[in-house]
Rosetta silent file (secondary structure, phi, psi, omega in degrees, C-alpha in Angstrom):
SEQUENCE: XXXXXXXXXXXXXXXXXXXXXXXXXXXXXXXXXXXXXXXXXXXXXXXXXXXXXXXXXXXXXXXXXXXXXXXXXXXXXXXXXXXXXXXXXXXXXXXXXXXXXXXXXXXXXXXXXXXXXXXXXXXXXXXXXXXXXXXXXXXXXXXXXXXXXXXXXXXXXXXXXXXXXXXXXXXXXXXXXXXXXXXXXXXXXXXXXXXXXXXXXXXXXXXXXXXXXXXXXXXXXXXXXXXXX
SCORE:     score description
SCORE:     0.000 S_00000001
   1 L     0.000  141.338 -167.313  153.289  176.154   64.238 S_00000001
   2 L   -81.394 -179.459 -173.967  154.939  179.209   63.309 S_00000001
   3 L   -41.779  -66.828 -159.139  155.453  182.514   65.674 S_00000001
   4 L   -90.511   -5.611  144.530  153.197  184.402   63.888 S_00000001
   5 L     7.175  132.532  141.743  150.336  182.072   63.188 S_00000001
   6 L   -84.921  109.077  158.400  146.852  183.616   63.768 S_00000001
   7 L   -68.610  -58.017 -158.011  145.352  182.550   66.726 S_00000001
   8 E  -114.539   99.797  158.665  142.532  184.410   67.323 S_00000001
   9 E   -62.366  128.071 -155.890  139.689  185.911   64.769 S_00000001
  10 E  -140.931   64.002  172.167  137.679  189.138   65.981 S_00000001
  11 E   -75.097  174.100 -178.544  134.299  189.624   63.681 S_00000001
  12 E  -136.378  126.187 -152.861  131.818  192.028   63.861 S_00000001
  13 H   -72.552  -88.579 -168.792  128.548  190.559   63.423 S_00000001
  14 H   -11.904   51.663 -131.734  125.956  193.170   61.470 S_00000001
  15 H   119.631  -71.856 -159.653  127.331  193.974   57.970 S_00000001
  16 H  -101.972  -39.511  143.342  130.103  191.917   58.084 S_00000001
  17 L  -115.721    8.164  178.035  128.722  188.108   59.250 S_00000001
  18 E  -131.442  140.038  155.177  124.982  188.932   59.913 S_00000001
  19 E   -95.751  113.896 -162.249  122.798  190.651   57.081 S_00000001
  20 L  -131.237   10.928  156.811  120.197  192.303   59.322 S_00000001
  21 L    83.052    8.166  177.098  118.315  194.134   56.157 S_00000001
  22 L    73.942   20.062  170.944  119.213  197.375   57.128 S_00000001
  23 H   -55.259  -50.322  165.014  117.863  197.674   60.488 S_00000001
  24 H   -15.089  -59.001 -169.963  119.661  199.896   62.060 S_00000001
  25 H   -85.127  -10.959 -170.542  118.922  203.016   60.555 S_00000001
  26 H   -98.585   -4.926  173.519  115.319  202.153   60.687 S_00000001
  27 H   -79.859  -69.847 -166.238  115.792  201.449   64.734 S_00000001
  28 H   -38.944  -32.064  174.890  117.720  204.597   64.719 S_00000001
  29 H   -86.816  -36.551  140.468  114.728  206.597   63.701 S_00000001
  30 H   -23.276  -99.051  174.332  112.744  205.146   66.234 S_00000001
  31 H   -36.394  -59.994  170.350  115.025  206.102   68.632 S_00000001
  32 H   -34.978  -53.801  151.283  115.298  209.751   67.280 S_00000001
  33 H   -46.041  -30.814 -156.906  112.004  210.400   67.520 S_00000001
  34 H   -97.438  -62.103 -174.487  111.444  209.060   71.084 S_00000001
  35 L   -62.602   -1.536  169.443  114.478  211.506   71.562 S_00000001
  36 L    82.033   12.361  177.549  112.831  214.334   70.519 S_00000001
  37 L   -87.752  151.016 -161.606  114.625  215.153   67.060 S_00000001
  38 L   -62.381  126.747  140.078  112.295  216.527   64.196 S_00000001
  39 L   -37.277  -35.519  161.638  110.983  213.559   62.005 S_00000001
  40 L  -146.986  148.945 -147.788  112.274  215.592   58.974 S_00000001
  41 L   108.631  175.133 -168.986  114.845  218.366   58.806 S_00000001
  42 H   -73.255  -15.092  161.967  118.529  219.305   58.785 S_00000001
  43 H   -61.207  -44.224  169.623  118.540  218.009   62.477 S_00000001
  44 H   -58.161  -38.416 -154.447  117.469  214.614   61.625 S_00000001
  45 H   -74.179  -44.660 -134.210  119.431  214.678   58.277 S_00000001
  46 H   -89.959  -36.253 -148.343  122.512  215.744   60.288 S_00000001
  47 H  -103.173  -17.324 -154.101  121.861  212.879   62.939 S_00000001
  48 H  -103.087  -29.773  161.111  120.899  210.203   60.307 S_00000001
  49 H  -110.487   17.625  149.747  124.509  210.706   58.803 S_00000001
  50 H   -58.795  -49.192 -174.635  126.122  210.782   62.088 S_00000001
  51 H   -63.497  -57.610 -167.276  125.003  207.231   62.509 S_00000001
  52 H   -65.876  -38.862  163.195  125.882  205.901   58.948 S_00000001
  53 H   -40.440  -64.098 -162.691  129.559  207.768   60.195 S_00000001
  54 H   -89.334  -10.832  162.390  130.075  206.392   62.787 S_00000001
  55 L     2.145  146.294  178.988  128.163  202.600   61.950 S_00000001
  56 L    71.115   -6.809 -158.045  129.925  199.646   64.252 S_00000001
  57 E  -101.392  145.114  173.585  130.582  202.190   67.242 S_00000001
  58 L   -46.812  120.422 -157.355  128.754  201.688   70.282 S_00000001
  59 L   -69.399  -16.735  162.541  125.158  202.938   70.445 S_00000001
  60 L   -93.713   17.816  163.208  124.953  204.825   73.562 S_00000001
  61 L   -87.474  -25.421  165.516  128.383  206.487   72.836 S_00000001
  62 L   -97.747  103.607  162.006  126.177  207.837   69.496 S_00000001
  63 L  -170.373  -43.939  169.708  123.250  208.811   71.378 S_00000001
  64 H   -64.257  -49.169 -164.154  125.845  210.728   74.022 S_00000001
  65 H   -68.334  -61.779  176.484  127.886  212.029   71.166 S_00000001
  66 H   -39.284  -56.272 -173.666  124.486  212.988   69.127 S_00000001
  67 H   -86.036  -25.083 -161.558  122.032  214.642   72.451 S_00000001
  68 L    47.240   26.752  178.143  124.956  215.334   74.395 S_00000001
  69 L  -121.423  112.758 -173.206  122.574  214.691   77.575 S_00000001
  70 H   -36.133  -70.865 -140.963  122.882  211.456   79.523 S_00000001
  71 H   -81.385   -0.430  139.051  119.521  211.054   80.300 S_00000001
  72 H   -66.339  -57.699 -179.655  118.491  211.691   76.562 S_00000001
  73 H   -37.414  -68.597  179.926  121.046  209.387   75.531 S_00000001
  74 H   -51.902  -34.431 -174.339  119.691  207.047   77.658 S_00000001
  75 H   -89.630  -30.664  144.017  116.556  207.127   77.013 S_00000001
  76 H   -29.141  -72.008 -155.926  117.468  207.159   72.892 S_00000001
  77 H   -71.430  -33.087 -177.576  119.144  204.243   73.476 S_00000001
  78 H   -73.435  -14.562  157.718  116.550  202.063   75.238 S_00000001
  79 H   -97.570   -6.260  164.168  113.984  202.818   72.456 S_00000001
  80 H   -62.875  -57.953 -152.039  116.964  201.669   69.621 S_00000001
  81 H   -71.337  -46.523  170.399  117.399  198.785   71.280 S_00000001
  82 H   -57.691  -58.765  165.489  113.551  198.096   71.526 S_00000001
  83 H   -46.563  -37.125 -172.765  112.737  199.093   68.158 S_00000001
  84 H   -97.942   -8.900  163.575  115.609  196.804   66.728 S_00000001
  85 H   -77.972  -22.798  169.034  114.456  193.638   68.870 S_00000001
  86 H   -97.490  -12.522  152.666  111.147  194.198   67.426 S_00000001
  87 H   -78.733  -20.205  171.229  112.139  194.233   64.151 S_00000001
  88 H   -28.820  -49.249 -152.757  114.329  191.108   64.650 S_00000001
  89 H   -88.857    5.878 -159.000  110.698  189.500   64.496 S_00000001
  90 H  -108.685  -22.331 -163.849  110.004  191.508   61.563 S_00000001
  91 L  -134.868  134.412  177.321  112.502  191.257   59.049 S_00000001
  92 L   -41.458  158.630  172.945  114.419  187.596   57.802 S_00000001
  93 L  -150.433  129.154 -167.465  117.864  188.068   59.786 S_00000001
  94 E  -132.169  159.995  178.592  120.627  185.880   57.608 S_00000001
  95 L   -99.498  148.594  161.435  124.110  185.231   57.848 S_00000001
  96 L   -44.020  111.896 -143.156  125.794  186.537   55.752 S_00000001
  97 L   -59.699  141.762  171.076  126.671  184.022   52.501 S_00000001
  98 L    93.857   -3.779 -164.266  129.138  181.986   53.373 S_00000001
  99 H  -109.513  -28.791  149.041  129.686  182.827   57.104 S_00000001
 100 H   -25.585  -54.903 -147.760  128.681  180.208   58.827 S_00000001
 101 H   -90.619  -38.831 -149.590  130.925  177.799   56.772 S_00000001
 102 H   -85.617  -55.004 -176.129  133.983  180.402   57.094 S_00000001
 103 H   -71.413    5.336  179.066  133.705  180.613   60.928 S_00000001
 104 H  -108.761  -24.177 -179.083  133.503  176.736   61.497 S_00000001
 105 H   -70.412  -36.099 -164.684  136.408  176.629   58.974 S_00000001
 106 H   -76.465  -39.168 -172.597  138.347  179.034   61.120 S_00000001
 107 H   -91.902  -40.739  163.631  137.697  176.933   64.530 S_00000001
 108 H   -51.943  -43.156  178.534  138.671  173.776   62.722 S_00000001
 109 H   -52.121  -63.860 -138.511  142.128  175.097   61.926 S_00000001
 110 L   127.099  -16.184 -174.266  142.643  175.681   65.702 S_00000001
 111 L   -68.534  116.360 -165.508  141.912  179.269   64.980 S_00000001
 112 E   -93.483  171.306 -173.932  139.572  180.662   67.502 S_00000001
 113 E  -166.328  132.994  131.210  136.578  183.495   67.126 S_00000001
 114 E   -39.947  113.289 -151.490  134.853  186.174   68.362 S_00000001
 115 E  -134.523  143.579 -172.000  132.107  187.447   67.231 S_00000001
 116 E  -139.698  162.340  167.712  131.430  191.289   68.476 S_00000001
 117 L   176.870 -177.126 -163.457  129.451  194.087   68.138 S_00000001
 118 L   -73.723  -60.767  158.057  127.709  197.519   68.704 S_00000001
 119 L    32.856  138.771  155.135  125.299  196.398   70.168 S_00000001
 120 L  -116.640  154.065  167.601  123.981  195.704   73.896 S_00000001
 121 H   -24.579  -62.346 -179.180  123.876  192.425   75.168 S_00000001
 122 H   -94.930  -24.898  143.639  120.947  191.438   74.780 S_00000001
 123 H   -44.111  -28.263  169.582  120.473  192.641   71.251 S_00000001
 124 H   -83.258  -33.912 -174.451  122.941  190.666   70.602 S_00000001
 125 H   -71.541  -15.240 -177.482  121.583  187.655   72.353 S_00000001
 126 L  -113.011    6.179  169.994  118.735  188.017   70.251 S_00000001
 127 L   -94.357  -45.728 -172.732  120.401  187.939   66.854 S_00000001
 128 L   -79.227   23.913  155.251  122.166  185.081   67.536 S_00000001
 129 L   -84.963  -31.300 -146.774  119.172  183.125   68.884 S_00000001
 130 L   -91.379  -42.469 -166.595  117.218  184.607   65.614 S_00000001
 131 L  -103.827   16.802  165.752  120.506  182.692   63.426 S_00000001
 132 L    94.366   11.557 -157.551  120.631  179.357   65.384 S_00000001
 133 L  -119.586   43.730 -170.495  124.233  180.891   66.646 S_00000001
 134 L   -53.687  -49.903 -147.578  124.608  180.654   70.540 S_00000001
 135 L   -77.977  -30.365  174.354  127.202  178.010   69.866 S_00000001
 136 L   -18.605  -48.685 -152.264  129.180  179.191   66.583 S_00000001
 137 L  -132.991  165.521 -168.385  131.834  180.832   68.009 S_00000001
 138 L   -85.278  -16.129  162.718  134.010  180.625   71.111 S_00000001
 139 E  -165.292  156.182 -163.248  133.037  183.771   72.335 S_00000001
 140 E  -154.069  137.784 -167.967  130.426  186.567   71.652 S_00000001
 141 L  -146.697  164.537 -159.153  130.928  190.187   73.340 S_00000001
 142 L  -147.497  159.465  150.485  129.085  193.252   73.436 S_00000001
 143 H   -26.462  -64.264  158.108  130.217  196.358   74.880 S_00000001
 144 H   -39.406  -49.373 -147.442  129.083  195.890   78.189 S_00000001
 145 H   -91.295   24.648 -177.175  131.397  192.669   78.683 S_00000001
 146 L  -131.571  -33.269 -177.990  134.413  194.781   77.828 S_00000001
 147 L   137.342  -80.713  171.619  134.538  198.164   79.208 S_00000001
 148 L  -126.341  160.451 -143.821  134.064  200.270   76.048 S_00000001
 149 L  -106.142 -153.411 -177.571  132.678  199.480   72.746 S_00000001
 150 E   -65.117  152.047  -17.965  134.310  200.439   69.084 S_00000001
 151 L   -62.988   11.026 -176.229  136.578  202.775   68.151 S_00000001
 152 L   -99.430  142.279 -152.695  138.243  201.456   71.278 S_00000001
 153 H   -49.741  -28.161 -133.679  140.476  198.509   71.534 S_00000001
 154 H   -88.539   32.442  169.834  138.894  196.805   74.558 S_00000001
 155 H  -104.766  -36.605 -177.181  136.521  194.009   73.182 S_00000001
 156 L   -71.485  -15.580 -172.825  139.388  192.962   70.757 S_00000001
 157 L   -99.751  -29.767  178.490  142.037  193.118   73.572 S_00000001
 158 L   -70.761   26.219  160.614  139.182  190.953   76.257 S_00000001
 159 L  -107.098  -25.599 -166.642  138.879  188.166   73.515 S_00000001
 160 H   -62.548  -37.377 -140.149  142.595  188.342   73.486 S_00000001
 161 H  -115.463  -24.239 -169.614  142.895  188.038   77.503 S_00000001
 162 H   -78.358  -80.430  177.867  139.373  185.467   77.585 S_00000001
 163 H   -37.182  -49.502 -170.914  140.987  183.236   74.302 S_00000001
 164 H    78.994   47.838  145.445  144.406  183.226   75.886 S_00000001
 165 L   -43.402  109.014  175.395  145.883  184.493   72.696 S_00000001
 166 L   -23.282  -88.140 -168.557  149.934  184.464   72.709 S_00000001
 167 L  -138.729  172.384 -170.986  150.047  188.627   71.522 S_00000001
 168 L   -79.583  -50.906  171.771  147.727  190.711   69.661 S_00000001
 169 L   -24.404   16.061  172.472  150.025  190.398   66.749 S_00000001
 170 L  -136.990   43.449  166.257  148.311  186.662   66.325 S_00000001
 171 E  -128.485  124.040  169.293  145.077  188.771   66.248 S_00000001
 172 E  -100.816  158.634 -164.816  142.733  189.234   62.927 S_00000001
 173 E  -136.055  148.470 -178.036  140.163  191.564   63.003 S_00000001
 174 E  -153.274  133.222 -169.382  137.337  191.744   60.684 S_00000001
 175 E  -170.906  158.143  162.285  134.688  194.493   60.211 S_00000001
 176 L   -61.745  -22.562 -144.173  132.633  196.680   58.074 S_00000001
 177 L  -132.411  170.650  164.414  132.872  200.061   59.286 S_00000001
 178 L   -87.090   -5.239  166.632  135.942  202.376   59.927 S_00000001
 179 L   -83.260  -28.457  171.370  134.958  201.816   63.217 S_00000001
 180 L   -68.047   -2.796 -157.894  136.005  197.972   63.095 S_00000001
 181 H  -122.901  -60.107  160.823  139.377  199.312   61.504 S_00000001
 182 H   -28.877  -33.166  175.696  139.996  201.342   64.371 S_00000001
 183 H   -96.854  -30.735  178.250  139.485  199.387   66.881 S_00000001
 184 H   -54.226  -21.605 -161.187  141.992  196.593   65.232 S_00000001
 185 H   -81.954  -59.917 -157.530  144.469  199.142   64.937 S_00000001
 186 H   -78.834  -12.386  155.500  144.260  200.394   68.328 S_00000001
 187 L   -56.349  -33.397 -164.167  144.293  196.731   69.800 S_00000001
 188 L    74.952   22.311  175.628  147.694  195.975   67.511 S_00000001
 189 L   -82.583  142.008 -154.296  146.260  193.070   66.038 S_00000001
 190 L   -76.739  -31.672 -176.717  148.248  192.514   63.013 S_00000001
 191 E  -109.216  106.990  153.831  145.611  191.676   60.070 S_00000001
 192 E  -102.794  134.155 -155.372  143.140  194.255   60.397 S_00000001
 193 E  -137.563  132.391  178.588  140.736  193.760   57.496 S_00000001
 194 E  -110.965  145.970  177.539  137.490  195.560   55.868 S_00000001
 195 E  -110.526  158.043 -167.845  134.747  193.679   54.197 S_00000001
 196 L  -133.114   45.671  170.476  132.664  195.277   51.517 S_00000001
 197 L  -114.890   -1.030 -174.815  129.100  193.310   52.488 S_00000001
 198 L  -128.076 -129.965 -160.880  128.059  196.287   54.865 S_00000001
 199 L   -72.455  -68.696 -146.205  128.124  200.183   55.905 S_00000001
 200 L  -109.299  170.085 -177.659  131.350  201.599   54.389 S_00000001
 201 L   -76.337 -164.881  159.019  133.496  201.215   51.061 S_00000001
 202 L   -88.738  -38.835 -166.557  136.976  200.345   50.057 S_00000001
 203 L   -58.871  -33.077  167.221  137.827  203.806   49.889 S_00000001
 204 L  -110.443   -1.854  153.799  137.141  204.371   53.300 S_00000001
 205 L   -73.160  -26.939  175.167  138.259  201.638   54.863 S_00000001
 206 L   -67.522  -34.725 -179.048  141.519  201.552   53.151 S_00000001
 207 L   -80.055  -26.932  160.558  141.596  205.407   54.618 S_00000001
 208 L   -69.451    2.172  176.802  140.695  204.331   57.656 S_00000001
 209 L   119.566  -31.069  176.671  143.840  202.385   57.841 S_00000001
 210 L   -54.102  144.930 -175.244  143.039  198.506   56.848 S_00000001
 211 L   -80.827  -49.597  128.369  145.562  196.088   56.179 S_00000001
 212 E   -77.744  164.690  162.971  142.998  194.377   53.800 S_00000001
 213 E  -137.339  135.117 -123.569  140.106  194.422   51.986 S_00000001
 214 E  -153.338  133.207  135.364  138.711  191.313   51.526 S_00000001
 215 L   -12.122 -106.415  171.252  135.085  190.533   49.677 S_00000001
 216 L  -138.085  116.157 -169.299  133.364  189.048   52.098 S_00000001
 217 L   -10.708  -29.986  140.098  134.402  186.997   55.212 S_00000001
 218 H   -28.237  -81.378 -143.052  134.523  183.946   52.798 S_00000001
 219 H   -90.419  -23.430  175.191  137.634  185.431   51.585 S_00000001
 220 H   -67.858  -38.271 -177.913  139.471  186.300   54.806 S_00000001
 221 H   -42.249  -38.846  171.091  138.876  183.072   56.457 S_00000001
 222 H   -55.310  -47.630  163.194  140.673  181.827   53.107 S_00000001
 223 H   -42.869  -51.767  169.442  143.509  184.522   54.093 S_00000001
 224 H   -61.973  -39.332 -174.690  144.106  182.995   57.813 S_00000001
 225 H   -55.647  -46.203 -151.321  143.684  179.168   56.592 S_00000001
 226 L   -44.454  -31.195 -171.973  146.456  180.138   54.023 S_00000001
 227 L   -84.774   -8.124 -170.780  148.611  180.294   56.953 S_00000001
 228 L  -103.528  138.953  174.497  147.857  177.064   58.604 S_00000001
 229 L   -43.716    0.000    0.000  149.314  173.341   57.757 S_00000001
């Protein structure tokens, strides 16, 4: 196997291998309201395209960055989280086409994956009970299990130190947002990659920095097999 092989695969579920129907922003208003912003006006407007900025980034670092009060923040975030667990039951929650097949393809090679996200734990725990996927992937991380969530390296460098990756330069990254591009960068994993099934464009992910831009997680899995016998 060569040097430079890719070992290790680092998705981000929501957008990029989960289709969740646009929950978010409809959680998000939940939470805003609970938080005491204006149901309509330039606060909300201002707040409602903070979130769509910053999409993939951890949700009580936008709740801090947005109220600037912990204990708003906090309290923000614990009706987001409730509000988007009760829509789990509300709205079909799908994998994304093709993503299923692409991450079992990826784990056949020898390639291992991560599957990450914005998230809290147990928001997370409840989409992948909702797609059948405790088992999918070799590891599934949340903020919490890393230290800090997106734009910062450290869920992509703990799958790295959990996987027993050689270096992050045998690390792919895969994500929706300019916040997934961000964090591959600041990890050093060498194929950081944007998908165009979620939040942001080509235009900004290519500006944010991605080494690709790939269709949908379909075609990067096709990019890593390329490299393997």
């Amino acid at each position: 196997m060569p040097d430079n092989t890719i070992q290790l695969a680092v998705l981000d579920m929501a957008g990029t291998t989960v289709a969740d129907g646009g929950l978010v922003l409809r959680a998000f208003d939940a939470a805003a309201t609970a938080a005491g912003i204006e149901s309509e006006g330039p606060e909300r407007d201002s707040a409602r395209q903070y979130v769509l900025d910053t999409m993939g980034q951890s949700k009580i670092a936008v709740f801090r960055a947005l109220l600037g009060d912990e204990d708003r923040a906090q309290e923000a975030n614990r009706a987001f989280e409730s509000a988007y667990e009760a829509l789990i039951d509300e709205v079909e929650i799908t994998p994304i086409p093709g993503a299923a097949e692409a991450i079992t393809a990826l784990r056949a090679a020898g390639v291992r994956v991560a599957l990450t996200t914005g998230f809290s734990r147990s928001t997370q725990d409840r989409l992948l009970k909702a797609l059948g996927w405790q088992d999918i992937a070799d590891l599934t991380l949340a903020p919490s299990d890393a230290g800090r969530g997106r734009p910062y390296p450290d869920m992509v460098l703990t799958a790295v130190l959990r996987l027993q990756a050689d270096a992050v330069d045998r690390v792919a990254v895969l994500g929706d947002t300019t916040s997934d591009i961000a964090t591959g960068l600041a990890a050093g994993a060498r194929i950081v990659a944007g998908t165009l099934t979620g939040a942001h464009d080509e235009a900004q992910l290519r500006a944010a920095g991605a080494t690709h831009v790939v269709p949908s997680v379909t075609e990067f899995a096709a990019l890593l097999l390329a490299e393997h016998p």
